[in-house]
XYZ file of C-alpha atoms in Angstrom:
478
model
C -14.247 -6.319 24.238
C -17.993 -6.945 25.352
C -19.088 -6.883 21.561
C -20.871 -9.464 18.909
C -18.243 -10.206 16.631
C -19.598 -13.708 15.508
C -19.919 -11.881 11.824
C -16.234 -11.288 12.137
C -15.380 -14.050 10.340
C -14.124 -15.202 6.668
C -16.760 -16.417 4.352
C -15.105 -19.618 3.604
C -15.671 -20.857 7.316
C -19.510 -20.566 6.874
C -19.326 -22.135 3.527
C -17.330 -25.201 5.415
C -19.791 -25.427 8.327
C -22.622 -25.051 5.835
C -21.186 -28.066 3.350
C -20.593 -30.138 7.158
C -24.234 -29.376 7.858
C -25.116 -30.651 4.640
C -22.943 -34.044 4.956
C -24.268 -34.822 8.933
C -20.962 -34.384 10.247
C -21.026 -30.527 11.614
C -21.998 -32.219 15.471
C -18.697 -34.620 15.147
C -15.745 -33.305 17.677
C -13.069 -31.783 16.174
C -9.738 -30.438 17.666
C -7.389 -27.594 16.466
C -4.350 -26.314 17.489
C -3.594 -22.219 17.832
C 0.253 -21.974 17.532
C 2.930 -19.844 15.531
C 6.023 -20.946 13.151
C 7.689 -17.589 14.513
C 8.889 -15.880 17.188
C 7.411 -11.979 16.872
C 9.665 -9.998 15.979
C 12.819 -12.073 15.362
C 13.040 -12.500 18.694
C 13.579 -15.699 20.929
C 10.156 -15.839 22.288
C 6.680 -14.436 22.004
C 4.600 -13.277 25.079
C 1.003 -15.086 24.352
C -1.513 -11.930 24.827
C -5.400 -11.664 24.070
C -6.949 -14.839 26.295
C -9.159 -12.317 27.817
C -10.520 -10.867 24.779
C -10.895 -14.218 23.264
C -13.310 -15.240 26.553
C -15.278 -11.942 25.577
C -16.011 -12.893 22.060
C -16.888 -16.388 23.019
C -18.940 -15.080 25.401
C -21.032 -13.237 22.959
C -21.427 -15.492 20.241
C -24.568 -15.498 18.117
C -26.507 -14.733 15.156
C -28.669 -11.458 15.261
C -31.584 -11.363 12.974
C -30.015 -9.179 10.143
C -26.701 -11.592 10.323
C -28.946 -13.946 9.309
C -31.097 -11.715 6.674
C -27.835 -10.507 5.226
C -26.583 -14.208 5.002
C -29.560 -15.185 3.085
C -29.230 -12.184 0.783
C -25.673 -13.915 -0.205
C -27.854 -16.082 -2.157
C -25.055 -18.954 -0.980
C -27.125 -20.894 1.544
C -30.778 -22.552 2.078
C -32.693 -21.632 4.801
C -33.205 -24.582 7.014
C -29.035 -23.626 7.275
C -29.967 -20.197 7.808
C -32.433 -21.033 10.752
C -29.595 -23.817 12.452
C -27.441 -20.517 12.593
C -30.362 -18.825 14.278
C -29.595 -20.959 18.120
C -25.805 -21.014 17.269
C -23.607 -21.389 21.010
C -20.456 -22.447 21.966
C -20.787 -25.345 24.037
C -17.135 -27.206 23.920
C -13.418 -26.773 25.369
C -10.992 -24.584 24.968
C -7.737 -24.940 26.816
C -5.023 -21.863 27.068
C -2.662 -20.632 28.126
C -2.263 -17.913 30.670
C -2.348 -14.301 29.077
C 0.919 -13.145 29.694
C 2.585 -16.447 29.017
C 5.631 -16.586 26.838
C 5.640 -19.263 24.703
C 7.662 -20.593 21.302
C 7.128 -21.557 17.908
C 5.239 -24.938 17.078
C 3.756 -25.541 20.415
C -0.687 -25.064 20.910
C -1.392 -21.807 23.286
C -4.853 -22.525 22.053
C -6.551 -25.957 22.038
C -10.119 -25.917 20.869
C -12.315 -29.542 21.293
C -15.733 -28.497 20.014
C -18.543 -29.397 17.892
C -17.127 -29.199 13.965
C -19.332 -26.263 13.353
C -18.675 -24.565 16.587
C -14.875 -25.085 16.323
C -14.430 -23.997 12.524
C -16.469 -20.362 12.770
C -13.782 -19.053 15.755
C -10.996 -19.683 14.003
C -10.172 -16.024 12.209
C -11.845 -13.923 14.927
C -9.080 -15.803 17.329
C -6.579 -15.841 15.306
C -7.141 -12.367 14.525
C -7.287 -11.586 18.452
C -4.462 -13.389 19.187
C -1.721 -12.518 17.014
C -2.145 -8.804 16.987
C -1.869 -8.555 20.837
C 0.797 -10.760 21.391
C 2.664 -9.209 18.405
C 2.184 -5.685 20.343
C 2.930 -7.602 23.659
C 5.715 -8.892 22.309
C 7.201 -5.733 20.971
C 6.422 -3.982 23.839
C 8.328 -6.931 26.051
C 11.559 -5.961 23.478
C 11.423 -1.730 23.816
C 11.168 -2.382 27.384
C 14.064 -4.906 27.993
C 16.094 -2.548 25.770
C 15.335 -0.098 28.372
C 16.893 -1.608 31.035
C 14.809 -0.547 33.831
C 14.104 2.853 32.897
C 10.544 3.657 32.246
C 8.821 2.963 29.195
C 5.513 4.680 28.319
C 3.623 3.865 25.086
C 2.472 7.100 22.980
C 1.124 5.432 19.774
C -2.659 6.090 19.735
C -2.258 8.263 16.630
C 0.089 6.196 14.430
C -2.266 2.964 15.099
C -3.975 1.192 12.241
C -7.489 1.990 13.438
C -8.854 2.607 17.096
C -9.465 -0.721 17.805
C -5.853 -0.978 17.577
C -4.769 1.217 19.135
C -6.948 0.172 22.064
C -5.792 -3.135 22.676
C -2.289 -2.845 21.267
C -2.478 -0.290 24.151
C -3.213 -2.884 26.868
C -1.001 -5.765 25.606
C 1.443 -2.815 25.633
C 1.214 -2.686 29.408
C 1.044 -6.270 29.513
C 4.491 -6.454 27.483
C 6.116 -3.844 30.123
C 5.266 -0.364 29.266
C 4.546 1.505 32.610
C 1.674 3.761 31.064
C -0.025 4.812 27.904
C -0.884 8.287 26.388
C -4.186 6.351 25.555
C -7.170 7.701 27.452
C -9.934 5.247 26.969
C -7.794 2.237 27.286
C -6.685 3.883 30.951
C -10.408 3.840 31.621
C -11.548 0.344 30.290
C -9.174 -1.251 31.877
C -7.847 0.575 35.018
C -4.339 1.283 33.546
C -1.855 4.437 34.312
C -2.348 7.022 31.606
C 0.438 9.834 30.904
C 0.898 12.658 29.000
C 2.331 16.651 29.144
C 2.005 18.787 26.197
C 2.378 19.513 22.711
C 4.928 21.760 20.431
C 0.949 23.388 19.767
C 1.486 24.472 23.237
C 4.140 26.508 23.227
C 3.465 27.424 19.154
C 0.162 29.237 20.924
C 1.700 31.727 23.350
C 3.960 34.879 22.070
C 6.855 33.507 23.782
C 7.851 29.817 24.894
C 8.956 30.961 28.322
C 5.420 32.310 28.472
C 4.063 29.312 27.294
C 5.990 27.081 30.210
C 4.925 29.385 32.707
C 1.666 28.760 31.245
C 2.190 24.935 31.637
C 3.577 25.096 35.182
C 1.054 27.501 36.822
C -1.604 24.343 35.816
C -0.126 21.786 36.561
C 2.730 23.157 39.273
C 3.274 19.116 41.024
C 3.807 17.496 37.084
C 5.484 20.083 35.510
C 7.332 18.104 32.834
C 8.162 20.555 29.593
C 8.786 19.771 26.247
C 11.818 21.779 25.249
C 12.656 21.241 22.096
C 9.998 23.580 20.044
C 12.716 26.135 18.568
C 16.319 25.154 19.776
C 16.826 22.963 22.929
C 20.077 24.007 23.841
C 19.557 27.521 22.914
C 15.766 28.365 24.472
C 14.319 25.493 25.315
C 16.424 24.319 28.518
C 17.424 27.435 29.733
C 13.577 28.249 29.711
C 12.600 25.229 31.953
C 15.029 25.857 34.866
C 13.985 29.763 34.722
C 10.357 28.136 35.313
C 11.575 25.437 37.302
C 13.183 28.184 39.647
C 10.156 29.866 40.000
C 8.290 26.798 40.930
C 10.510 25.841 43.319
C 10.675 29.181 45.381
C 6.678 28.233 45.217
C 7.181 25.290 47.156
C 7.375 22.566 44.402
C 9.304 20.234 42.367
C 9.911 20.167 38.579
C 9.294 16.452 37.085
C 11.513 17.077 34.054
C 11.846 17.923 30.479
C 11.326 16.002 27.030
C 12.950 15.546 23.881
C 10.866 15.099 20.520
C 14.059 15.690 17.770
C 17.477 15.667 16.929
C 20.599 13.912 18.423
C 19.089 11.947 21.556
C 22.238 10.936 23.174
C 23.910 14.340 22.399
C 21.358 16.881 23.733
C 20.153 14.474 26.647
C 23.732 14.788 28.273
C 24.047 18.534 27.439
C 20.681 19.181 29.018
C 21.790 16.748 32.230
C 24.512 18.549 32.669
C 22.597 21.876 32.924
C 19.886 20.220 35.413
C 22.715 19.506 37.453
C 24.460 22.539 37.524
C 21.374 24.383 38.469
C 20.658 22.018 41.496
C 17.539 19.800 39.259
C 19.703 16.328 39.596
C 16.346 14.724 40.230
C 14.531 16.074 37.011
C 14.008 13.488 34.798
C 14.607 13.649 30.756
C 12.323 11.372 28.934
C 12.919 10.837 25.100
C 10.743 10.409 22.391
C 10.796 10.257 18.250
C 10.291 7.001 16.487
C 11.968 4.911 18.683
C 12.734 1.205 18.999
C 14.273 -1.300 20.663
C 17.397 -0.892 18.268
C 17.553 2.956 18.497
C 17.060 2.881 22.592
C 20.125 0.001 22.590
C 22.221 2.092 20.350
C 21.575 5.628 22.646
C 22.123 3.239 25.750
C 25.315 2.293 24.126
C 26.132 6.047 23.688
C 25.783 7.195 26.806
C 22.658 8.923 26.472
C 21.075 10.396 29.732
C 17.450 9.451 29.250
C 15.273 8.363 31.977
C 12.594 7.335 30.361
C 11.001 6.922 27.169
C 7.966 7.442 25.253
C 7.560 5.019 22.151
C 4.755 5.521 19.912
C 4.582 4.581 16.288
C 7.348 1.291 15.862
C 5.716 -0.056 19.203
C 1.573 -0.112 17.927
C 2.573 -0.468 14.966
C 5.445 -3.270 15.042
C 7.346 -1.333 12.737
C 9.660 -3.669 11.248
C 7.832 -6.677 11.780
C 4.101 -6.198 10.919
C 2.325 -9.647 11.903
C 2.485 -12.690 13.950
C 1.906 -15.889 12.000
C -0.425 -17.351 14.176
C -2.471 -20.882 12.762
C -5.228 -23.181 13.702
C -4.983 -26.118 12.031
C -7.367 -29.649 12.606
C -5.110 -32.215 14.915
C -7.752 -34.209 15.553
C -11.795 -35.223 14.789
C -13.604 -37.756 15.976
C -14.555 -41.269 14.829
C -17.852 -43.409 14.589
C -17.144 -44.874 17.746
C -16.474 -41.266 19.170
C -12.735 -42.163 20.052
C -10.092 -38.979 18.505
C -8.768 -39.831 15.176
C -5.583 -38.107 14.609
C -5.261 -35.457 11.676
C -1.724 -34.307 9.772
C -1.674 -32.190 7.235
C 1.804 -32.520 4.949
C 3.823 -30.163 3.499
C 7.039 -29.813 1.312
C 8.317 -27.087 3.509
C 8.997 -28.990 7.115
C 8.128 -26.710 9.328
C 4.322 -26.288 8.079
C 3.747 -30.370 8.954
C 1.027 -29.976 12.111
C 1.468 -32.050 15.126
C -1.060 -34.699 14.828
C -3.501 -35.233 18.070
C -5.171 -34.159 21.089
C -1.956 -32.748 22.747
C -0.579 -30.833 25.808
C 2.445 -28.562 26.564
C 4.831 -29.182 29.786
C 7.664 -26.897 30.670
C 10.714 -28.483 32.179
C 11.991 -26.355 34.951
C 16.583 -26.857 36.256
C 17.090 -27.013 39.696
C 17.191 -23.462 39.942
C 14.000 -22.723 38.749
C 14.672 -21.462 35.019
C 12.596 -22.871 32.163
C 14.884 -25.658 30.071
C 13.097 -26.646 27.457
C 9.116 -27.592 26.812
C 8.485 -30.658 25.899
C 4.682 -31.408 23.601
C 2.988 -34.484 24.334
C -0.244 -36.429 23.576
C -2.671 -35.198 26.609
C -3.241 -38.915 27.782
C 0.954 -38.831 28.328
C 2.222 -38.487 32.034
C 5.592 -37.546 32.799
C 7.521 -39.144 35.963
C 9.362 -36.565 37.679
C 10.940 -38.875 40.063
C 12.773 -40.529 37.059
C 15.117 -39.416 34.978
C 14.039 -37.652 32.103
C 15.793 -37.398 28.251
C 14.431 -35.467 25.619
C 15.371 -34.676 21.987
C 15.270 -32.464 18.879
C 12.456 -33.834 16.447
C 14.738 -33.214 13.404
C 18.312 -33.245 14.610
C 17.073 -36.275 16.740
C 20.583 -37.342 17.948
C 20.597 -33.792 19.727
C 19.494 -34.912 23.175
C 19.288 -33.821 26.964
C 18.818 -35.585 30.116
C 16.837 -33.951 33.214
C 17.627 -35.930 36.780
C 16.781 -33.266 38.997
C 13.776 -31.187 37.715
C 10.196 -29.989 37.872
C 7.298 -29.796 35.067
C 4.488 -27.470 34.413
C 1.628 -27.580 32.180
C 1.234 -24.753 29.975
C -2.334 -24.747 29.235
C -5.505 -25.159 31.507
C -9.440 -25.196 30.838
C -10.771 -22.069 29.646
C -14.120 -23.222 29.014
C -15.586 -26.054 29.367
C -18.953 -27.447 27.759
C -19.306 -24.067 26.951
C -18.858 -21.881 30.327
C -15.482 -20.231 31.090
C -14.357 -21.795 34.136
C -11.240 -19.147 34.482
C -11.934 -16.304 36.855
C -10.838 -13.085 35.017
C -7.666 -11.201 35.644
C -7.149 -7.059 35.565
C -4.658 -6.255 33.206
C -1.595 -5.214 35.806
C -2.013 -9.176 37.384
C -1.097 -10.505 33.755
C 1.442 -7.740 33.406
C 3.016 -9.436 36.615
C 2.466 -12.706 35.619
C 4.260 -11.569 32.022
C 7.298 -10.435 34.233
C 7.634 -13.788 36.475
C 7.705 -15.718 32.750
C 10.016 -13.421 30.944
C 12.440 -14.086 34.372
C 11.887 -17.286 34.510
C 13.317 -17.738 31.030
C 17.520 -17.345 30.573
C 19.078 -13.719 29.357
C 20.084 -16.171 26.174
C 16.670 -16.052 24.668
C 15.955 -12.594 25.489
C 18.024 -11.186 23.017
C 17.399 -8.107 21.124
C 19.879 -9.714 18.149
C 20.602 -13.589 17.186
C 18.816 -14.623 20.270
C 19.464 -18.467 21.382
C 16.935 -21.209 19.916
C 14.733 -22.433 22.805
C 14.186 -26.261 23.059
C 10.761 -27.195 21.628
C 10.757 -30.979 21.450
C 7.983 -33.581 21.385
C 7.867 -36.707 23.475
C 8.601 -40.009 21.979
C 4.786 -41.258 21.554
C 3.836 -37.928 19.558
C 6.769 -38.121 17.030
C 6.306 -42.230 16.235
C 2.923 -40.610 15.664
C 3.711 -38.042 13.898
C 6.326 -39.846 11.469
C 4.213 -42.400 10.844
C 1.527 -40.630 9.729
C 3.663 -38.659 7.461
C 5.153 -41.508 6.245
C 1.664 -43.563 5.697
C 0.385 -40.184 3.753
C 3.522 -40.624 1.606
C 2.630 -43.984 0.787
C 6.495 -44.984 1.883
């Protein structure tokens, strides 16, 4: 990102750190949580995306001279505010994650312990980071496990809600699974494969669309792939392609393949197979695109269809059918006069919306043969003794317990920065597309899902939820 987006923020967080500055409490330590209620998109888990970018806009945090002239021009706040804002810096800890992590509702991928001030002006450029490129991530994680393998290349540049969007929805794309992107500039910024062929404009141009392949192939004779479906696939369009295909090869080269942009995927992809076949192209591929999804590449997968790859553009940047992830940062902690953490719960009638209270961590409990279990949230001075048996339990349906013997643990999140300065050495975006594929393996087929996946186990450890439960229960005056 490499841009100054400490104005990116809602007004009501400068109003907060203004009223803190007011009261002598903006330097007290504060800690908040970043976690979702959710899953993205209905799914069983959510692939944590955006740690990078979040580094970058820490990085450049601070007031320019006409931040501060337009905040004084709000007419909201006095100047000896105005001039505090002036030497604004991060200087506390953030502990994360790993971009490319997957991760479950209710549990922090973000911990921020910071200054009050410092802590309560990230919060919506974060959150904003956050959930939009794990949504995408997440999305992208579902198209391409509905794939099965088969390539999946993301083509949504145009259908994105604004360049930035389609930018990084483009990376966390690759990060989610996608093998390319028709996006240009995100193949540059961040050293990513970038695909692409030609248009229906193409062939519309030329007198003929025969011509207009032959066109196509005399350019680009080694990555010929055509686009066959202009006037009538069946019809024009194939028979076309292997007449240039043909002539290319009695040139000395190799057709890539063909693509479909309309109509009855599963029915035209085997008719145009069979065709490839017969005239000795088994090797040409047939990629497949037209608003699809993860539903509509399970149902043509279910048919039969003969696609070997697939280009998914607007229901992938745009996460169609499920538009946002519900990411939160809420206070778990602040600190007291005598500087020790003072937990913070905030209540709610609904259940799920009741924080975890306290400065916590997040271990993952790993079978004997290596597959993620459960995670388990504790408070961060909590150890956990692998030599001895473990048991953990639901925090509602408490009686619902689970006994480890034979196991291993991992924390979840590690320093990001500390007093200030990143301490995590930066990763190109095809390492965390790795790491991405080592979690989503190391999780069962159960939670992966595409419908009614299972309910990973997200429980707390004994200490946090007597905490927890008696806080509520203190607030409640019960």
């Amino acid at each position: 990102m490499g841009t100054n987006l400490t104005m990116l923020t809602d007004l009501y967080q400068l109003t907060m750190i203004n009223g803190y500055y007011k009261k002598g409490t903006h330097e007290d330590t504060a800690v908040f949580d970043v976690f979702f209620r959710k899953n993205g998109c209905e799914g069983g888990y959510t692939i944590i995306c955006g740690i990078e970018e979040v580094v970058d806009y820490i990085k450049n945090l601070k007031f320019q001279e006409d931040d501060l002239q337009y905040l004084r021009s709000l007419n909201l706040f006095e100047e000896d505010f105005i001039e505090f804002l002036r030497d604004f810096k991060f200087t506390g800890d953030i502990y994360a994650v790993e971009d490319g992590s997957v991760m479950f509702p209710g549990e922090p991928v973000i911990i921020v312990k910071a200054p009050l001030y410092q802590a309560q002006l990230i919060e919506t450029a974060m959150l904003s980071i956050i959930n939009f490129m794990s949504l995408i991530a997440t999305k992208a994680s579902r198209v391409c496990n509905a794939a099965q393998g088969d390539m999946v290349l993301e083509f949504g540049l145009r259908r994105a809600q604004g360049p930035e969007a389609g930018l990084y929805g483009a990376k966390a794309a690759i990060i989610g699974g996608c093998s390319g992107t028709s996006n240009v500039l995100t193949g540059k910024m961040f050293d990513v494969p970038v695909s692409g062929t030609h248009a229906h404009s193409w062939v519309q141009k030329f007198d003929t669309e025969l011509e207009a392949f032959r066109a196509y192939a005399e350019i680009y004779p080694d990555s010929c792939l055509l686009l066959i479906d202009t006037y009538n696939v069946l019809e024009s369009g194939i028979k076309n392609a292997i007449t240039v295909f043909d002539e290319l090869r009695a040139k000395g080269h190799e057709p890539m393949g063909v693509r479909l942009d309309s109509g009855d995927l599963a029915y035209l992809s085997k008719e145009v197979r069979k065709i490839l076949d017969e005239a000795g192209y088994p090797d040409a591929m047939i990629t497949a695109s037209n608003d699809l999804d993860e539903y509509t590449i399970t149902s043509l997968k279910q048919e039969g269809a003969e696609i070997d790859s697939w280009g998914v553009g607007t229901k992938l940047i745009t996460s169609y059918d499920y538009p946002s992830l519900g990411g939160v940062y809420k206070l778990a902690a602040t600190s007291g006069s005598d500087g020790s953490l003072i937990p913070k719960i905030k209540l709610s009638e609904n259940p799920e919306k009741i924080n975890n209270p306290g400065f916590k961590k997040v271990v993952r409990i790993y079978n004997n043969c290596g597959k993620a279990a459960a995670d388990l949230i504790l408070l961060n001075d909590e150890e956990i003794d692998t030599t001895a048996p473990l048991e953990i339990f639901d925090p509602v349906y408490t009686w619902k317990r689970k006994k480890f013997e034979h196991y291993a643990v991992r924390e979840m999140l590690s320093p990001l920065f500390i007093n200030g300065e990143c301490v995590r050495p930066k990763k190109s975006v095809e390492e965390v597309k790795e790491y991405a594929k080592a979690e989503l393996n190391s999780i069962w087929d159960q939670y992966k899902r595409i419908k009614n996946p299972h309910i990973y186990k997200v429980d707390l450890s004994q200490k946090l939820w007597d905490l927890k439960n008696d806080m509520v229960a203190s607030r409640r005056n019960v």
